[in-house]
């Protein structure tokens, strides 16, 4: 029996349909309306391999509390049609408490759906849409969902007015009528929920994707030049940057390939302008040689890697945490650099801003490891605070004869002269060099400059930002990146059952912080590391580079399916009971 | 555009040279190209701190350290991309790119096409000696098909690449050919190239006396182009397609507008920008 009141505090909804059915539009409108009605939420999408059109699923999770992880069992699945549904079935777990809205004109409910035991409610979406001039099934579906979860009618209307502002008025009228008809169908079935009150607070919340959040963090950090080569799933970050950089006096250039984009940002940063590019695994692989150039020549740059399934072309539209090894170890030579990872959509803002600050302060190239799950999810979040970092790049406005670009200093950070500064001329070089920058293959220069570049990071005070640490328990979960969001939800659920765990999620992955990790693990008797990687890259990194005196187990599996909360609850319970 | 000698400039060629001794072999053509670059910079009276010389890898890519300007000796083949990022974000600087035929036309070939096409205001000087010298004698894209080497015994059998034709087809705005044995003529070409708006490409025939001693004969073959520079791209194409690679001078001057990014307008209000996310 479906009890619609259970949607009052949280609900997971999936809308599926073939290309052109408008499921993404319906999902987006639902999310925006829910945001205005005071919900927190997360929107993810799944689509087939087609460039345009093709079947798609919009997955919307709404909650009264902030959410950072995708839903697990869907409470409501509404299918505009069943085209290629078997491709999505595994991503849309249902159970006997779920409600499936099916259009009888689209044929029988496929076994992959019906076998879940979910209650099936037939609503003739297509027939209802035909009753309206220019009526569309996706807007009927929106009306159905509105009534099922008791979303305020006026708010849904506001969202439609806003999103359809550029279309002719008939489109708005048709959509309004469709939403009303959809709602009536739910009322006839006796499943309509009374419209919920809209709380007064919450109106300052943001609706933002992880890719946009990383872009915003970059701008907050001072990035003013971006070179871009399109690649899924990082393209939206670059496309968001293009117009928004202009608003703050910066600019973006489209490069001919990733070899060019990284060299362009090295050139811009050498010229004194903080610079960034974004890419995914294949692009990062192409960039590694020049990333090493930025290490050797001490030019700060930021590369955001929005990870996808690998190796090679892999699974471009799905998430995986399998670029950790190349980010940590992909460079030739001894090449100290920074790798940081955000652990939620909201944290994409902070971590990218922090990355810019770290890169500039240490004159060291920095990789931000985001992933498809974070990057392409849209979340309703509280506005993330702007932590204005004070440490800027060390530059010299005036230079005397004693100036040496790569002078040895206590911290390893030496002053950088920016082109245009008289007397500060030097040649930045990928060749090993002496303090003045001149090529040298001498032992003393090589050792001194290797030490200098390592010292910059070893001695840097990363503060508390190096990791997110929550809870206290002799049992610790260690995770990183987007996985942390789901771990957090699992731990919150277990907490309600009286089971306590400690969460340690390093945000700073390189340089490794073994002492901080040892401190975080004080009092911990056992730990388990959790990651989305076939070869347990993170676990092996922990074992090899950190001082962990307690036994550590690993739970790892590849993408493309993200972790679900119940999966991790089970993993953690089994591990803690063993 | 002719360059007249004197109104006295505050700089001499010497002011642009660093104290670093080049790694080049005695007799290398690159020595005089280095001198030609410093002469051109002095002629234009550009303050050394406002000039950046960008290069990749190879004998001729060593040039930045031999000059007293800002410089970047980057990785193999990517100098044009690095220079593009620098010039686009710092349009106030004069940006030169130096390198060889292997760096520019083989590993860096794609960037060469797109630098011509993008037409950013900078000058690309390629010292073409038709050989990889730093790795001791392998054929490059401009090497004759029958040139024998350890790596390609009996020759590559491949038709050489014609960089000037490709530059023209890809959109370069200024195309010239010089010869290292004529340092004054080359200095003049480089001066004009820097003055010309957009992407200027100067191929300088620069013999490798070590691995291509046959190139010592180039001085007997090179000749000033028998015709004046043209702005007609069709005529330029015909000339460049049919010349034997030894005609010197400015061979094409175009009128394309250089590519620039919108001017920086300083800091604007981040709070305003963040309003787009408020629900």
Short mmCIF file of C-alpha atoms in Angstrom, two decimals, chain A residues 35-36 202-208 212 216 219-220 224-225 240 244 246-257 259-260 263-264 266-268 270-271 273 289-290 293 297 299 380 417-431 438-439, chain B residues 18 20 47-54 57 62 64-76 78-79 81-86 88-90 92-93 107 110-112 114-115 118 259 261-270 273-274 276-279:
data_model
loop_
_atom_site.label_atom_id
_atom_site.label_comp_id
_atom_site.label_asym_id
_atom_site.label_seq_id
_atom_site.Cartn_x
_atom_site.Cartn_y
_atom_site.Cartn_z
CA UNK A 35 13.77 24.35 -4.15
CA UNK A 36 11.38 27.30 -3.97
CA UNK A 202 15.27 28.74 2.80
CA UNK A 203 14.74 31.37 0.15
CA UNK A 204 18.46 32.16 0.08
CA UNK A 205 19.39 28.64 -0.97
CA UNK A 206 21.27 27.91 -4.18
CA UNK A 207 20.60 25.55 -7.03
CA UNK A 208 23.97 24.65 -8.52
CA UNK A 212 29.27 25.22 -11.83
CA UNK A 216 32.56 29.52 -9.03
CA UNK A 219 36.57 32.61 -9.78
CA UNK A 220 36.46 33.18 -6.03
CA UNK A 224 41.05 35.03 -14.64
CA UNK A 225 42.24 32.97 -17.61
CA UNK A 240 29.89 28.09 -17.38
CA UNK A 244 31.07 34.30 -16.13
CA UNK A 246 33.97 37.95 -18.56
CA UNK A 247 31.88 39.40 -15.76
CA UNK A 248 34.94 39.52 -13.52
CA UNK A 249 37.34 40.79 -16.16
CA UNK A 250 38.78 37.44 -17.24
CA UNK A 251 38.58 35.46 -20.45
CA UNK A 252 38.44 31.98 -21.91
CA UNK A 253 40.04 30.71 -25.09
CA UNK A 254 39.19 27.47 -26.83
CA UNK A 255 42.34 25.45 -27.50
CA UNK A 256 43.05 23.01 -30.33
CA UNK A 257 43.69 20.13 -27.94
CA UNK A 259 48.30 19.72 -25.05
CA UNK A 260 47.57 23.30 -26.05
CA UNK A 263 50.39 25.12 -22.19
CA UNK A 264 48.13 28.14 -22.70
CA UNK A 266 51.07 27.90 -18.17
CA UNK A 267 51.75 30.85 -20.49
CA UNK A 268 49.02 32.98 -18.91
CA UNK A 270 53.75 32.88 -16.27
CA UNK A 271 52.41 36.28 -17.35
CA UNK A 273 47.30 35.84 -14.51
CA UNK A 289 54.08 16.11 -19.66
CA UNK A 290 53.34 19.82 -19.51
CA UNK A 293 56.82 21.55 -16.92
CA UNK A 297 59.34 25.94 -13.86
CA UNK A 299 54.28 28.10 -12.55
CA UNK A 380 19.89 22.59 -3.69
CA UNK A 417 59.04 38.30 -11.38
CA UNK A 418 56.17 38.93 -13.75
CA UNK A 419 57.02 39.93 -17.37
CA UNK A 420 57.06 43.70 -17.56
CA UNK A 421 59.06 43.97 -14.35
CA UNK A 422 62.35 45.63 -15.28
CA UNK A 423 65.40 43.75 -14.08
CA UNK A 424 63.40 40.63 -13.31
CA UNK A 425 64.02 38.94 -16.65
CA UNK A 426 64.63 35.20 -16.46
CA UNK A 427 63.96 32.16 -18.58
CA UNK A 428 61.50 29.70 -17.08
CA UNK A 429 62.67 26.26 -18.03
CA UNK A 430 61.75 22.61 -18.00
CA UNK A 431 65.46 21.91 -17.92
CA UNK A 438 69.98 28.99 -16.13
CA UNK A 439 70.12 25.38 -17.34
CA UNK B 18 72.59 37.49 -21.91
CA UNK B 20 75.14 32.66 -21.35
CA UNK B 47 62.40 47.44 -23.41
CA UNK B 48 63.79 43.94 -22.71
CA UNK B 49 61.37 43.47 -19.82
CA UNK B 50 58.42 43.93 -22.17
CA UNK B 51 59.53 41.14 -24.50
CA UNK B 52 59.01 37.41 -23.98
CA UNK B 53 60.70 34.75 -26.10
CA UNK B 54 59.03 31.35 -25.95
CA UNK B 57 62.95 21.77 -27.48
CA UNK B 62 67.76 27.24 -26.58
CA UNK B 64 65.53 32.35 -24.75
CA UNK B 65 68.36 31.85 -22.25
CA UNK B 66 70.76 33.66 -24.58
CA UNK B 67 68.64 36.79 -24.53
CA UNK B 68 68.13 39.26 -21.74
CA UNK B 69 64.35 39.36 -22.15
CA UNK B 70 61.75 37.28 -20.35
CA UNK B 71 61.77 33.74 -21.70
CA UNK B 72 60.20 30.33 -21.45
CA UNK B 73 61.94 27.17 -22.62
CA UNK B 74 59.05 24.72 -22.42
CA UNK B 75 58.39 21.18 -23.57
CA UNK B 76 58.86 19.83 -27.08
CA UNK B 78 54.16 23.30 -27.42
CA UNK B 79 55.80 26.73 -27.61
CA UNK B 81 50.36 27.21 -27.29
CA UNK B 82 52.28 28.60 -24.32
CA UNK B 83 52.94 31.84 -26.20
CA UNK B 84 49.25 32.09 -27.13
CA UNK B 85 48.21 31.90 -23.47
CA UNK B 86 50.78 34.53 -22.55
CA UNK B 88 46.16 36.63 -24.92
CA UNK B 89 46.35 37.35 -21.21
CA UNK B 90 49.14 39.93 -21.51
CA UNK B 92 50.92 44.52 -23.64
CA UNK B 93 53.93 42.22 -24.14
CA UNK B 107 55.59 17.26 -32.77
CA UNK B 110 48.88 20.88 -34.90
CA UNK B 111 49.71 24.00 -32.89
CA UNK B 112 51.36 25.50 -35.98
CA UNK B 114 46.03 26.60 -35.20
CA UNK B 115 48.42 29.43 -34.37
CA UNK B 118 44.03 31.94 -34.66
CA UNK B 259 42.59 37.58 -32.59
CA UNK B 261 40.24 38.37 -26.08
CA UNK B 262 37.96 41.01 -24.64
CA UNK B 263 39.85 43.60 -22.62
CA UNK B 264 40.08 43.08 -18.90
CA UNK B 265 37.74 45.33 -17.00
CA UNK B 266 39.13 44.73 -13.54
CA UNK B 267 37.31 43.15 -10.65
CA UNK B 268 33.57 43.12 -10.76
CA UNK B 269 31.21 42.14 -8.02
CA UNK B 270 31.28 38.42 -7.24
CA UNK B 273 27.58 36.95 -10.23
CA UNK B 274 26.50 34.56 -7.49
CA UNK B 276 22.37 33.40 -10.62
CA UNK B 277 22.37 30.46 -8.22
CA UNK B 278 19.82 31.83 -5.76
CA UNK B 279 16.58 29.87 -6.15
#
